[in-house]
Coordinates of C-alpha atoms (C1' of nucleotides) in Angstrom, one line a residue:
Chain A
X1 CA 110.8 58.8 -110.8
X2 CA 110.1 61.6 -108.6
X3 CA 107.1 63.2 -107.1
X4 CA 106.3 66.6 -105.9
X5 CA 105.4 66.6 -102.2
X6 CA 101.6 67.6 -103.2
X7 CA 101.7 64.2 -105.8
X8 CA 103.2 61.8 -102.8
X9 CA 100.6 63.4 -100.7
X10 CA 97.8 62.8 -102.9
X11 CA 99.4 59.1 -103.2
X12 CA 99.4 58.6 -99.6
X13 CA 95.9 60.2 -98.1
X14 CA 98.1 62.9 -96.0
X15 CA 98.7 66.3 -96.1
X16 CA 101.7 68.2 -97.0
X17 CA 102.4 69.3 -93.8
X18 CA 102.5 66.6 -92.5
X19 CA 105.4 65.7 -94.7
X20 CA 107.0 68.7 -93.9
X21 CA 106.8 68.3 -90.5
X22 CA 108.4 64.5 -91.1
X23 CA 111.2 66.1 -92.9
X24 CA 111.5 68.6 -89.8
X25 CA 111.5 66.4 -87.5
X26 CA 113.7 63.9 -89.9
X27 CA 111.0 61.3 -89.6
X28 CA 110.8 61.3 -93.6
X29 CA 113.3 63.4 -95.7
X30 CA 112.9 64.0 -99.2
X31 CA 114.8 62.5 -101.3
X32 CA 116.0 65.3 -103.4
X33 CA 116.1 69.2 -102.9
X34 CA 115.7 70.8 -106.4
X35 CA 117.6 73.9 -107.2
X36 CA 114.1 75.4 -106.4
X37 CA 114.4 74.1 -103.2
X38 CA 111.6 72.1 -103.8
X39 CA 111.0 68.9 -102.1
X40 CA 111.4 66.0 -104.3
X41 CA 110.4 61.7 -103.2
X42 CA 111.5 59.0 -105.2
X43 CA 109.8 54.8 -104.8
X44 CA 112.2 54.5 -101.5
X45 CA 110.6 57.5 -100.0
X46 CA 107.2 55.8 -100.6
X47 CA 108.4 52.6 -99.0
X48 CA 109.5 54.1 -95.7
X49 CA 106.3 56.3 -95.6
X50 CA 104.2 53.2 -95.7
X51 CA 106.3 51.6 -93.1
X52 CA 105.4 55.0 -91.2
X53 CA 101.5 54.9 -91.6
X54 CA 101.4 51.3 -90.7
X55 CA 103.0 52.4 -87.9
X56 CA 101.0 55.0 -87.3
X57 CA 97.9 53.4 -87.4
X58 CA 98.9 51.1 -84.8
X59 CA 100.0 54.2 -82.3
X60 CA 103.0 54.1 -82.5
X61 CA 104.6 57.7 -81.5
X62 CA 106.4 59.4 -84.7
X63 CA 109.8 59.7 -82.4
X64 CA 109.4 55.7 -81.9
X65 CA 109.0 55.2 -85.5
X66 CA 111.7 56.9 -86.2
X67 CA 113.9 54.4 -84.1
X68 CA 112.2 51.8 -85.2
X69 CA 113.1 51.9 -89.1
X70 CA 116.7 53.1 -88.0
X71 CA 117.4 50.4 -86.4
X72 CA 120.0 47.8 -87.9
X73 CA 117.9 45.1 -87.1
X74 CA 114.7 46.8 -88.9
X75 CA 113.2 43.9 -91.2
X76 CA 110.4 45.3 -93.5
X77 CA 109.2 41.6 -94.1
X78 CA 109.3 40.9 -90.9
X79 CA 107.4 44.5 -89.6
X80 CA 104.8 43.5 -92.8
X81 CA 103.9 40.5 -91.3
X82 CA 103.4 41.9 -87.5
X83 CA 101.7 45.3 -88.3
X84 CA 99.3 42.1 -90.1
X85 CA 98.9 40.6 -86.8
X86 CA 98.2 43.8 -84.6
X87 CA 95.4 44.9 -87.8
X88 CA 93.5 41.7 -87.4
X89 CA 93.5 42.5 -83.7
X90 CA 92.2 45.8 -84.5
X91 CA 89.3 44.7 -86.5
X92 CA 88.2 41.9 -83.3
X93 CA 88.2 45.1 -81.6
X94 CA 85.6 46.8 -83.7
X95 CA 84.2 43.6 -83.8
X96 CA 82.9 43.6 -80.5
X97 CA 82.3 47.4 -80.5
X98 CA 79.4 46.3 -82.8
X99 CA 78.3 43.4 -80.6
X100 CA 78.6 45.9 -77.7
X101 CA 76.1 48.4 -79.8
X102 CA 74.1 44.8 -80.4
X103 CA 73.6 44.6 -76.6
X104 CA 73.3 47.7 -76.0
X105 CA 70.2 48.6 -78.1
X106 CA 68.4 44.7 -77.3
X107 CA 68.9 46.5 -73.3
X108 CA 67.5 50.1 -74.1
X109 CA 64.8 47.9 -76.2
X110 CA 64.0 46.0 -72.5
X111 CA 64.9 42.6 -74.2
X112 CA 68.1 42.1 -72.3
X113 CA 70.2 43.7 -69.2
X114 CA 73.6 44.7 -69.3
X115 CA 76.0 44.7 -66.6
X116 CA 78.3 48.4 -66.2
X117 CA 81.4 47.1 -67.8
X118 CA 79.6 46.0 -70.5
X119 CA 78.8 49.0 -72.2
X120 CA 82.4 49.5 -72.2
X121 CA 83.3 46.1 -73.9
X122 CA 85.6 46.7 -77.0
X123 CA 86.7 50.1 -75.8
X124 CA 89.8 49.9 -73.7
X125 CA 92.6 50.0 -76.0
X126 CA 95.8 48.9 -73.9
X127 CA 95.5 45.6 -75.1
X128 CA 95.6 46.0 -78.0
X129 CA 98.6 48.8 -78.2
X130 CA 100.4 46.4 -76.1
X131 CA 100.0 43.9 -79.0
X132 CA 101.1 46.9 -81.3
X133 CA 104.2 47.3 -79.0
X134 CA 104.5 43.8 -78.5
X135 CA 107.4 42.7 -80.8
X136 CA 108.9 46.2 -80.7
X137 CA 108.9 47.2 -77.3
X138 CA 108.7 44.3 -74.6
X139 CA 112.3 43.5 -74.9
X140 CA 114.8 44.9 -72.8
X141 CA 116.5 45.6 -76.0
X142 CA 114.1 47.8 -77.5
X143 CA 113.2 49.9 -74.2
X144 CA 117.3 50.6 -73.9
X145 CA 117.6 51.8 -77.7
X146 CA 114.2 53.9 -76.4
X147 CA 115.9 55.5 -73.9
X148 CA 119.0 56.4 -75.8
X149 CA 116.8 57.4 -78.6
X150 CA 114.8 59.4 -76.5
X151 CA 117.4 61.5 -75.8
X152 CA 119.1 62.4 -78.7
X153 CA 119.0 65.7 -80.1
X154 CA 117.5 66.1 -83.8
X155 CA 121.3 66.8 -84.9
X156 CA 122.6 63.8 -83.4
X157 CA 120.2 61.7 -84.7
X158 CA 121.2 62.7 -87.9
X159 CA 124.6 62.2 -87.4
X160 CA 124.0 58.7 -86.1
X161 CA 122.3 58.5 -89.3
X162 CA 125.2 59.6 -91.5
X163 CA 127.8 57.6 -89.4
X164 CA 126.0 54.5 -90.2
X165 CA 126.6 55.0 -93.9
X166 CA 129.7 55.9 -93.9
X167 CA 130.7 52.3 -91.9
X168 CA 128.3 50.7 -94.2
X169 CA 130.2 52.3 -97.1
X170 CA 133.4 51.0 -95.6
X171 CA 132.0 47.4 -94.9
X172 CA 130.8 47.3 -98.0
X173 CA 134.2 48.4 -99.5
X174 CA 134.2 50.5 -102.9
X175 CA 137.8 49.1 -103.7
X176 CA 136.6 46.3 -106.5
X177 CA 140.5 44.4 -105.6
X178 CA 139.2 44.3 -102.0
X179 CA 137.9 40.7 -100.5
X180 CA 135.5 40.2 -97.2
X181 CA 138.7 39.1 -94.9
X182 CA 140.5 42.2 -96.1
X183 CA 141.2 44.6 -92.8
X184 CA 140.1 47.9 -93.8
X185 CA 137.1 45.5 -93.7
X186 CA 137.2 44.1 -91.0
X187 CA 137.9 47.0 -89.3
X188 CA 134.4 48.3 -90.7
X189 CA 132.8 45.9 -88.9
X190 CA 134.3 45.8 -85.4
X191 CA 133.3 50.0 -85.9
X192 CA 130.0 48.9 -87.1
X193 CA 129.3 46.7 -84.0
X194 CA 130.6 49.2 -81.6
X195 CA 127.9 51.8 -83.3
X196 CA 124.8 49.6 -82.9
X197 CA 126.2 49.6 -78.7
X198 CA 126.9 52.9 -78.7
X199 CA 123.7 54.5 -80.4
X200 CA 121.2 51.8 -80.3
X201 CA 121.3 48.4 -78.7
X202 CA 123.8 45.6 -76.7
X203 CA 125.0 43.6 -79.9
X204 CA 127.9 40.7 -79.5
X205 CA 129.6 39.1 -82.8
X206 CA 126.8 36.3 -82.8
X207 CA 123.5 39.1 -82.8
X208 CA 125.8 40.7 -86.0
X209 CA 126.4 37.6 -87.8
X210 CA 122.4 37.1 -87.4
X211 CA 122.1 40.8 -88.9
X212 CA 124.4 40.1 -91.5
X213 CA 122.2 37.2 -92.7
X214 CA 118.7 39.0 -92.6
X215 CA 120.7 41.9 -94.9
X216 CA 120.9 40.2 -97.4
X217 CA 117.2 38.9 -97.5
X218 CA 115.8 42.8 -96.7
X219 CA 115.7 44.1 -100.0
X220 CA 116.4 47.6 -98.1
X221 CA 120.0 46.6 -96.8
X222 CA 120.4 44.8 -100.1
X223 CA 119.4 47.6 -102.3
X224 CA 121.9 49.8 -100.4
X225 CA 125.0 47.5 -100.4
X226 CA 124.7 46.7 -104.0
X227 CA 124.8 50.4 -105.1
X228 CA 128.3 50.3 -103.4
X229 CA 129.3 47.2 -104.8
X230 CA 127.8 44.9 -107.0
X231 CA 127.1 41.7 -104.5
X232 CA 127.5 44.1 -101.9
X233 CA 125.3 42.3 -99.6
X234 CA 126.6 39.0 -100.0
X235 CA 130.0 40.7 -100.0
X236 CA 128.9 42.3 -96.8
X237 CA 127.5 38.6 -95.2
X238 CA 131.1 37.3 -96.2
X239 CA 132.5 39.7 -94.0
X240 CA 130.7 39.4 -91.3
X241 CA 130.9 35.8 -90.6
X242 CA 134.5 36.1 -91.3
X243 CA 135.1 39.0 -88.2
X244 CA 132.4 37.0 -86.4
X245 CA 134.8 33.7 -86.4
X246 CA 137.5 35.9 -85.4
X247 CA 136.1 37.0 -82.3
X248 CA 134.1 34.2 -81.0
Chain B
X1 CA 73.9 53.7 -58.0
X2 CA 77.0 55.4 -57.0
X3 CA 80.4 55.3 -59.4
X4 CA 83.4 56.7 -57.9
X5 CA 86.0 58.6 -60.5
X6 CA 88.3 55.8 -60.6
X7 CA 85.6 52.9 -61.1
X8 CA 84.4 54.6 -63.8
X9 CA 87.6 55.0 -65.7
X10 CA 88.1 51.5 -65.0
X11 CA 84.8 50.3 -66.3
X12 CA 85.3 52.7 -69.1
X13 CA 89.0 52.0 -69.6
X14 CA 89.8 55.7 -69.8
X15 CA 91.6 58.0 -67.5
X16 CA 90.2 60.3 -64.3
X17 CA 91.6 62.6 -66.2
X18 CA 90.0 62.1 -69.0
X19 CA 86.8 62.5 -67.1
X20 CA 88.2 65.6 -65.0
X21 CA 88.1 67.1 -68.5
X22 CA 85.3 66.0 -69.9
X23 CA 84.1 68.0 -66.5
X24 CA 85.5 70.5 -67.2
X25 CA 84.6 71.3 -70.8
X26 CA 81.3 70.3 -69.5
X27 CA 81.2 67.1 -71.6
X28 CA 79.9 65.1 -69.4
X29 CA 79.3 66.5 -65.7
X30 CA 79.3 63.6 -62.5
X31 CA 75.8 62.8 -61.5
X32 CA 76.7 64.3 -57.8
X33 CA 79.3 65.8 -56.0
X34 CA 79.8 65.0 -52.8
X35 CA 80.2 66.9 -49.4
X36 CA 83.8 65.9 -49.6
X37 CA 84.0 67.5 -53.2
X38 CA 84.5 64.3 -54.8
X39 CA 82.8 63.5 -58.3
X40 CA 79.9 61.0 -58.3
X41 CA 78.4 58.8 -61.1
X42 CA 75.5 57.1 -62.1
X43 CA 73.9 54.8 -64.6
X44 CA 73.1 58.0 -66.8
X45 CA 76.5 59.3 -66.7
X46 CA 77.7 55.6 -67.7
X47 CA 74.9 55.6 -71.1
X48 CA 76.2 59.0 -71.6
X49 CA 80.0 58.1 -72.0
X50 CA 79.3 55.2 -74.1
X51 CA 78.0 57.4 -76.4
X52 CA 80.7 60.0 -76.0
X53 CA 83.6 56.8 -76.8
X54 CA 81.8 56.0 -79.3
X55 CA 81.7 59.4 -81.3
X56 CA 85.4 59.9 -80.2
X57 CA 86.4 56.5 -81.5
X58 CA 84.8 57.4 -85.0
X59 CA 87.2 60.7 -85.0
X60 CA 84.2 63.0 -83.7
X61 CA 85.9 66.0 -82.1
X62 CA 84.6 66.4 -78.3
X63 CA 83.4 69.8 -79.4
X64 CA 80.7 68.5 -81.9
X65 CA 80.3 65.5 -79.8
X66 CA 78.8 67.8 -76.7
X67 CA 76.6 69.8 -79.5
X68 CA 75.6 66.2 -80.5
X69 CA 74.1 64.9 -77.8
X70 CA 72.9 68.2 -76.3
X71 CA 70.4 68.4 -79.6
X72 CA 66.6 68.0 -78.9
X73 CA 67.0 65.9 -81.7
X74 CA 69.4 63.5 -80.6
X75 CA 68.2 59.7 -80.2
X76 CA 70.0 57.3 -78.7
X77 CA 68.9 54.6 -80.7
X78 CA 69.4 56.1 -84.3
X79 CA 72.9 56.9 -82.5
X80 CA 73.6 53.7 -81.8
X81 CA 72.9 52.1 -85.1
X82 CA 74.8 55.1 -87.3
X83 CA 78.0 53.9 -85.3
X84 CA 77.3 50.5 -86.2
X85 CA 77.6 51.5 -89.7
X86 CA 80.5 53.6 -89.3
X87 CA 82.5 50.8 -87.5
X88 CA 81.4 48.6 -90.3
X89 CA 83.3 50.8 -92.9
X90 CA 86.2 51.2 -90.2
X91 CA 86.4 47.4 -90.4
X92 CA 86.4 47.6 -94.0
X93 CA 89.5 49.8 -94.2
X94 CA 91.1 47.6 -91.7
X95 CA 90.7 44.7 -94.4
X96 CA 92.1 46.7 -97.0
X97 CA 95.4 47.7 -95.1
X98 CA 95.7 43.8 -94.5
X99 CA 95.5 43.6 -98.2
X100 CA 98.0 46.1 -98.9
X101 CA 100.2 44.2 -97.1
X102 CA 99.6 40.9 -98.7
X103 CA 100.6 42.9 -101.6
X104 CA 103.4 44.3 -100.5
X105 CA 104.9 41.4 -99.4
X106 CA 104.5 38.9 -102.2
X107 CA 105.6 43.0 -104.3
X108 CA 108.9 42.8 -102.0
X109 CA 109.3 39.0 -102.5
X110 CA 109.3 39.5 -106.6
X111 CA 105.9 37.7 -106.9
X112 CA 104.0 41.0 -108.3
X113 CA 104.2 44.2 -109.0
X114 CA 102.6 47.2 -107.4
X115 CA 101.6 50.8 -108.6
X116 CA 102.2 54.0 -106.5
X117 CA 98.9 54.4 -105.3
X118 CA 98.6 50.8 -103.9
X119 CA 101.1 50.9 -101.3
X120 CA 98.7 53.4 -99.9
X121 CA 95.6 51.5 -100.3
X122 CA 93.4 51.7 -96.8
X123 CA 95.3 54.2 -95.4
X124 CA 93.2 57.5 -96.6
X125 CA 90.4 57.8 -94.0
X126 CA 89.3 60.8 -95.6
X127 CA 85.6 59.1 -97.0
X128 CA 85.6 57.1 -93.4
X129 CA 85.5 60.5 -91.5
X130 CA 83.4 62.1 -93.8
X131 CA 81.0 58.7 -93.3
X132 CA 81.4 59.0 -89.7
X133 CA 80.1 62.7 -90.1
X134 CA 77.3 61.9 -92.3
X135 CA 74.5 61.8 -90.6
X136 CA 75.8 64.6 -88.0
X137 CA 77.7 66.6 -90.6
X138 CA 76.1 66.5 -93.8
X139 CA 73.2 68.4 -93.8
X140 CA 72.8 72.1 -93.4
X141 CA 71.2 72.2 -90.7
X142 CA 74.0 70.4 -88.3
X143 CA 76.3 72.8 -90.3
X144 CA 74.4 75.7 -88.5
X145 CA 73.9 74.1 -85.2
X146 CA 77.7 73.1 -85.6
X147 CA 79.0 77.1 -86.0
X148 CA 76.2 78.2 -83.4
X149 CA 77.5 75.8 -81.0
X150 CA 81.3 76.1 -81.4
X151 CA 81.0 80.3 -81.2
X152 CA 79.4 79.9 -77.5
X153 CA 81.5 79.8 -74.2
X154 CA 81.0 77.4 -71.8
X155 CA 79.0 79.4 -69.2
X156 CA 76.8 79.5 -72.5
X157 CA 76.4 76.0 -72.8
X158 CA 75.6 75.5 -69.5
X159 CA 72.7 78.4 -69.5
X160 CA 71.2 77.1 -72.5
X161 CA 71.2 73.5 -70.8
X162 CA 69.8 75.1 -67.6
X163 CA 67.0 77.1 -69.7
X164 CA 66.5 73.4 -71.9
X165 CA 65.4 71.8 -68.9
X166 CA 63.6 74.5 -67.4
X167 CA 61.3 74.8 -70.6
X168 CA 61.0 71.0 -70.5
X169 CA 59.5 70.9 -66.7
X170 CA 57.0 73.5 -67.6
X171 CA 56.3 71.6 -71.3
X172 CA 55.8 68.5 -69.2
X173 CA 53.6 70.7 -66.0
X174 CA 54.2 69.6 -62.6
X175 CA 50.8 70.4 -61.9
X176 CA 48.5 67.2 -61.8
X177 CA 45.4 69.0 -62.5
X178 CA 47.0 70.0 -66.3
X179 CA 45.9 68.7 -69.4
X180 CA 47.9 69.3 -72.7
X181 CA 46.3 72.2 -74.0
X182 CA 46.9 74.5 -70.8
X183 CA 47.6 77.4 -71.8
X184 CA 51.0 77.3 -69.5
X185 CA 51.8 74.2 -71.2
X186 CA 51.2 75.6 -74.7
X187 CA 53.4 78.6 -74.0
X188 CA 55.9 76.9 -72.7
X189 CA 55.7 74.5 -76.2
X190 CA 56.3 77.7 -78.3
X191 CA 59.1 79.4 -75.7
X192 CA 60.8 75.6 -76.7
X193 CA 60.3 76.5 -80.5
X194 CA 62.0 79.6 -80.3
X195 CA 64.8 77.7 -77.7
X196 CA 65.9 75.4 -80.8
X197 CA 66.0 78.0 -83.1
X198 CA 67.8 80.2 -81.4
X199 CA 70.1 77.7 -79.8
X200 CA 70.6 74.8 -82.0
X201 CA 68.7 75.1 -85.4
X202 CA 65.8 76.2 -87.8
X203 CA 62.8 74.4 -86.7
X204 CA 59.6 74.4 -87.4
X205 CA 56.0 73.7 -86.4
X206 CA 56.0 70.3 -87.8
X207 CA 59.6 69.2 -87.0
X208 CA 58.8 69.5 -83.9
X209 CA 55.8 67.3 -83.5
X210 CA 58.7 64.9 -85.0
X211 CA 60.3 65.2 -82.5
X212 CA 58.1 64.6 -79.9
X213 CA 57.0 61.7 -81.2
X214 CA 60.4 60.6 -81.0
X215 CA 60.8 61.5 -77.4
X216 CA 58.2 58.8 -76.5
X217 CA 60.4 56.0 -78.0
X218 CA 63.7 57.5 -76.6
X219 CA 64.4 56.6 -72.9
X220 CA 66.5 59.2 -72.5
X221 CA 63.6 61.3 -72.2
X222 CA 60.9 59.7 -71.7
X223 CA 63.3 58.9 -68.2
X224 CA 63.3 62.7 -67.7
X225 CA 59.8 63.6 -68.9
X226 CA 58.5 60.6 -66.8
X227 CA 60.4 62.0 -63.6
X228 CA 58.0 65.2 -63.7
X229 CA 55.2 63.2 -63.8
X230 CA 53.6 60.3 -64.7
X231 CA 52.9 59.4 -68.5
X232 CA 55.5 62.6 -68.6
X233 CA 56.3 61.8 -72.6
X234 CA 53.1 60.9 -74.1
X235 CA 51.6 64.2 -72.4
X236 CA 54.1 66.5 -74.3
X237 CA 53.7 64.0 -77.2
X238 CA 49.8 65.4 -76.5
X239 CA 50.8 69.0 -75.8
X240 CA 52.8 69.0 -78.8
X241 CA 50.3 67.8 -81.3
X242 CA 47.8 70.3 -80.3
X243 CA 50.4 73.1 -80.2
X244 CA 51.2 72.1 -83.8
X245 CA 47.4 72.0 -85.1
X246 CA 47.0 75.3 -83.6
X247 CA 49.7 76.7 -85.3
X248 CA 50.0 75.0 -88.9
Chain C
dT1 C1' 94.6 58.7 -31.5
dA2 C1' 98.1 58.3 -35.0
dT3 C1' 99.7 56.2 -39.0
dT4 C1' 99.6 54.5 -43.6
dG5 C1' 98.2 53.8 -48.1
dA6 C1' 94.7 54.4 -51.6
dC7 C1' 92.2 57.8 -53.7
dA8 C1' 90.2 62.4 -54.2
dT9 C1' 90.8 67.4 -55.4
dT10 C1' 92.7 71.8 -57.9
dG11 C1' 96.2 74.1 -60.4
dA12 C1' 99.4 74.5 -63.8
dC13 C1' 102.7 73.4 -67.1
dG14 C1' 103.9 70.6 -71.0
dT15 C1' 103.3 67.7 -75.1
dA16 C1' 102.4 65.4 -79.8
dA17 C1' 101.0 66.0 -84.2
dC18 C1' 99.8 68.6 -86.8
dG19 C1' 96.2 72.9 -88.8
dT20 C1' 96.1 77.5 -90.2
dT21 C1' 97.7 81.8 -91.9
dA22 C1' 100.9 85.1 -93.9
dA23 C1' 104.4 86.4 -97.0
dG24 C1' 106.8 85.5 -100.9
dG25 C1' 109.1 82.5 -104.7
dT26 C1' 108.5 79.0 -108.9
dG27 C1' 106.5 76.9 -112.9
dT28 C1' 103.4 76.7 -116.7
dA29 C1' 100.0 78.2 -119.8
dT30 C1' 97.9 82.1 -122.1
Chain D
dA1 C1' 102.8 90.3 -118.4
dT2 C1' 99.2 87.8 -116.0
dA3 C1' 96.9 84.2 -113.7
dC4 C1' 96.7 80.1 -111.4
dA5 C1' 98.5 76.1 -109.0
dC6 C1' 102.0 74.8 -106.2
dC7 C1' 106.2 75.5 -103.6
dT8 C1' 108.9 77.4 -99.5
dT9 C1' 109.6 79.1 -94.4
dA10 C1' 108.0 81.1 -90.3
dA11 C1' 105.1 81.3 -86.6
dC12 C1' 101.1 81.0 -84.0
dG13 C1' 97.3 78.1 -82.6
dT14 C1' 94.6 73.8 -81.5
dT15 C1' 93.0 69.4 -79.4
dA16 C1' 93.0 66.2 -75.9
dC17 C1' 94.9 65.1 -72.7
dG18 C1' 99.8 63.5 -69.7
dT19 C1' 102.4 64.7 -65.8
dC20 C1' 103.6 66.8 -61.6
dA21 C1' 102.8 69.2 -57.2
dA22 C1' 100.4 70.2 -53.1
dT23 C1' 96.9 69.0 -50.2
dG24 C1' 92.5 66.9 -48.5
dT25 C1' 89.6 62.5 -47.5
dC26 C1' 88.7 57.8 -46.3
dA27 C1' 89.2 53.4 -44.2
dA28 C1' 91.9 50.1 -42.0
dT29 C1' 95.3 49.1 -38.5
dA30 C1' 98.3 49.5 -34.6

DNA sequence: TATTGACATTGACGTAACGTTAAGGTGTAT
DNA sequence: ATACACCTTAACGTTACGTCAATGTCAATA
């Protein structure tokens, strides 16, 4: 089912400018243009923009979100479960923002004394957008996928984008005689891995056989191969840890 | 005693220049500057950026936070318990974004199934805003303060500060030998009438003998009142009381 | 006294993430 | 045809700083 940008808007407590300017900036695109030219989102559009407010709420710049959920290694279950963690740091923030208020109004009331920091207990955020950052940006790997990221023009990001389907397409294999060892393939897959080097992170065979197995669980990945192919993602997984024995 | 730019921002985990700015827009001015041009701090300036981080971290704009606490009506203490509210409800949201991923997930791993609307769940901080606004934003009369305020320059400000605290020295009367009802003193009482209407909002005779009984329990001025003179808040308290049985 | 490093100032340009306005097209009901 | 709600693009503006440059101040040290 579709919505109308004003109906996903509604749905989602922003305003349509904001999605435009997501589609602009090719944060969020919609999933079809109508001969109207008329934006149109489907349930996968609503997916991703969740994955974008959560990370928006924790801070997270729009251009690092972007990378973020482009990344082959992007695990919703996985991002679910940590954007979980840095909210219940959140709310032990705002916790002692109220016990700071507590203090402060026993001192004003002459019952207590307060030293200078704190009044300020509760407000210093680095903490706790380091803990946002934590599993996304304290590797090495993330900051060098940053970097590149960084720099890439709007139109290159979106050829990244359209290069990774195409490999997937090809890993995936349309031809129904096709098997995971055959070396169109294979090839796929060696082009695949030099991608994620080239445009997003250092990635040996071992790191891709890893990916390969999380695909199949991320009903994302999963959804995608299977249009291809029906088993696409096991076909996919096959393939992987075929090329990955290969070239140990 | 003496705070330093950069001890400040430490204590208050924000930038110097953050507080360069807050300068600047006349937010929240340094206590003293010194011969060598540096910026100076003091215990008031560190109550009066609490209250500033707190209004910014319920969303206030810095605008309407300076037109905040620059009201004659403004009490600390009501202040300080209307954010304790407001971070309540924050905290509430944050519980229901934690829920929305609980659903999510066990939606993802086939245990349930979700409508539209409740991937968004928590995420719409439309009725948080308008709950930090209430008691600021609500009523007609902050409305009117709110437009006055936000159609002044900031020489303005500054010269209906200057002409605030002017009125209030003579309202309080240096000389010893005053007593409440001096006719300088009552004068001064109605030139402060017409100050907050002009300035800030509609006011009349009995709001403020409100108010001035609520300048006794605030120490933010009693502190200043008390500075002119002994007993300086409950002799406007006085001063106002008669001013407003005169004039009923 | 000179040097060094930390910290201070002002000035000025830039930025992220939209908000707002204008002009004009589309869809639906009357 | 009309009216209203919603859509588009374009473009300017806003808020709250971040960043950089140039230069002055302070205090410790050689």
């Amino acid at each position: 089912m579709n919505y109308t940008i004003k109906e996903i808007a509604n749905l989602a407590g922003v305003t349509t400018r904001t999605l435009r300017y997501y589609d602009e900036i090719g944060l969020l695109n919609p999933a079809v243009i109508g001969d109207n030219g008329y934006r149109y989102y489907d349930q996968k559009s609503l997916m991703k923009l969740q994955q974008i407010l959560f990370f928006r709420e924790l801070d997270v710049p729009l251009n690092d979100i972007q990378l973020i959920v482009s990344r082959p290694d992007f695990n919703i279950l996985q991002a679910l479960e940590e954007h979980r963690l840095s909210l219940q740091e959140k709310a032990l923030r705002l916790e002692k923002l109220i016990e700071t208020i507590d203090n402060t109004m026993e001192t004003i009331k002459g019952g207590r004394s307060m030293i200078a920091e704190d009044y300020f207990a509760g407000f210093d955020e680095s903490q706790y957008k380091a803990e946002a950052r934590e599993s996304w940006g304290k590797t090495s790997k993330y900051a060098e996928s940053q970097k590149k990221w960084a720099s890439y023009s709007k139109e290159k990001k979106e050829a990244i984008k359209t290069e990774g389907e195409r490999l997937t397409r090809r890993m995936v294999s349309e031809n129904p005689a096709a098997s995971p060892d055959d070396p169109d393939v294979q090839a796929a897959i060696g082009e695949y891995l030099a991608y994620i080097n080239e445009y997003f992170y250092t990635c040996d065979v071992d790191s891709l056989r890893g990916l390969a197995d999380m695909w199949v669980q991320d009903p994302r990945f999963a959804e995608n191969y299977n249009k291809v192919r029906s088993g696409g993602a096991e076909f996919v997984r096959e393939a992987v840890h075929i090329f990955s024995d290969r070239h140990k």
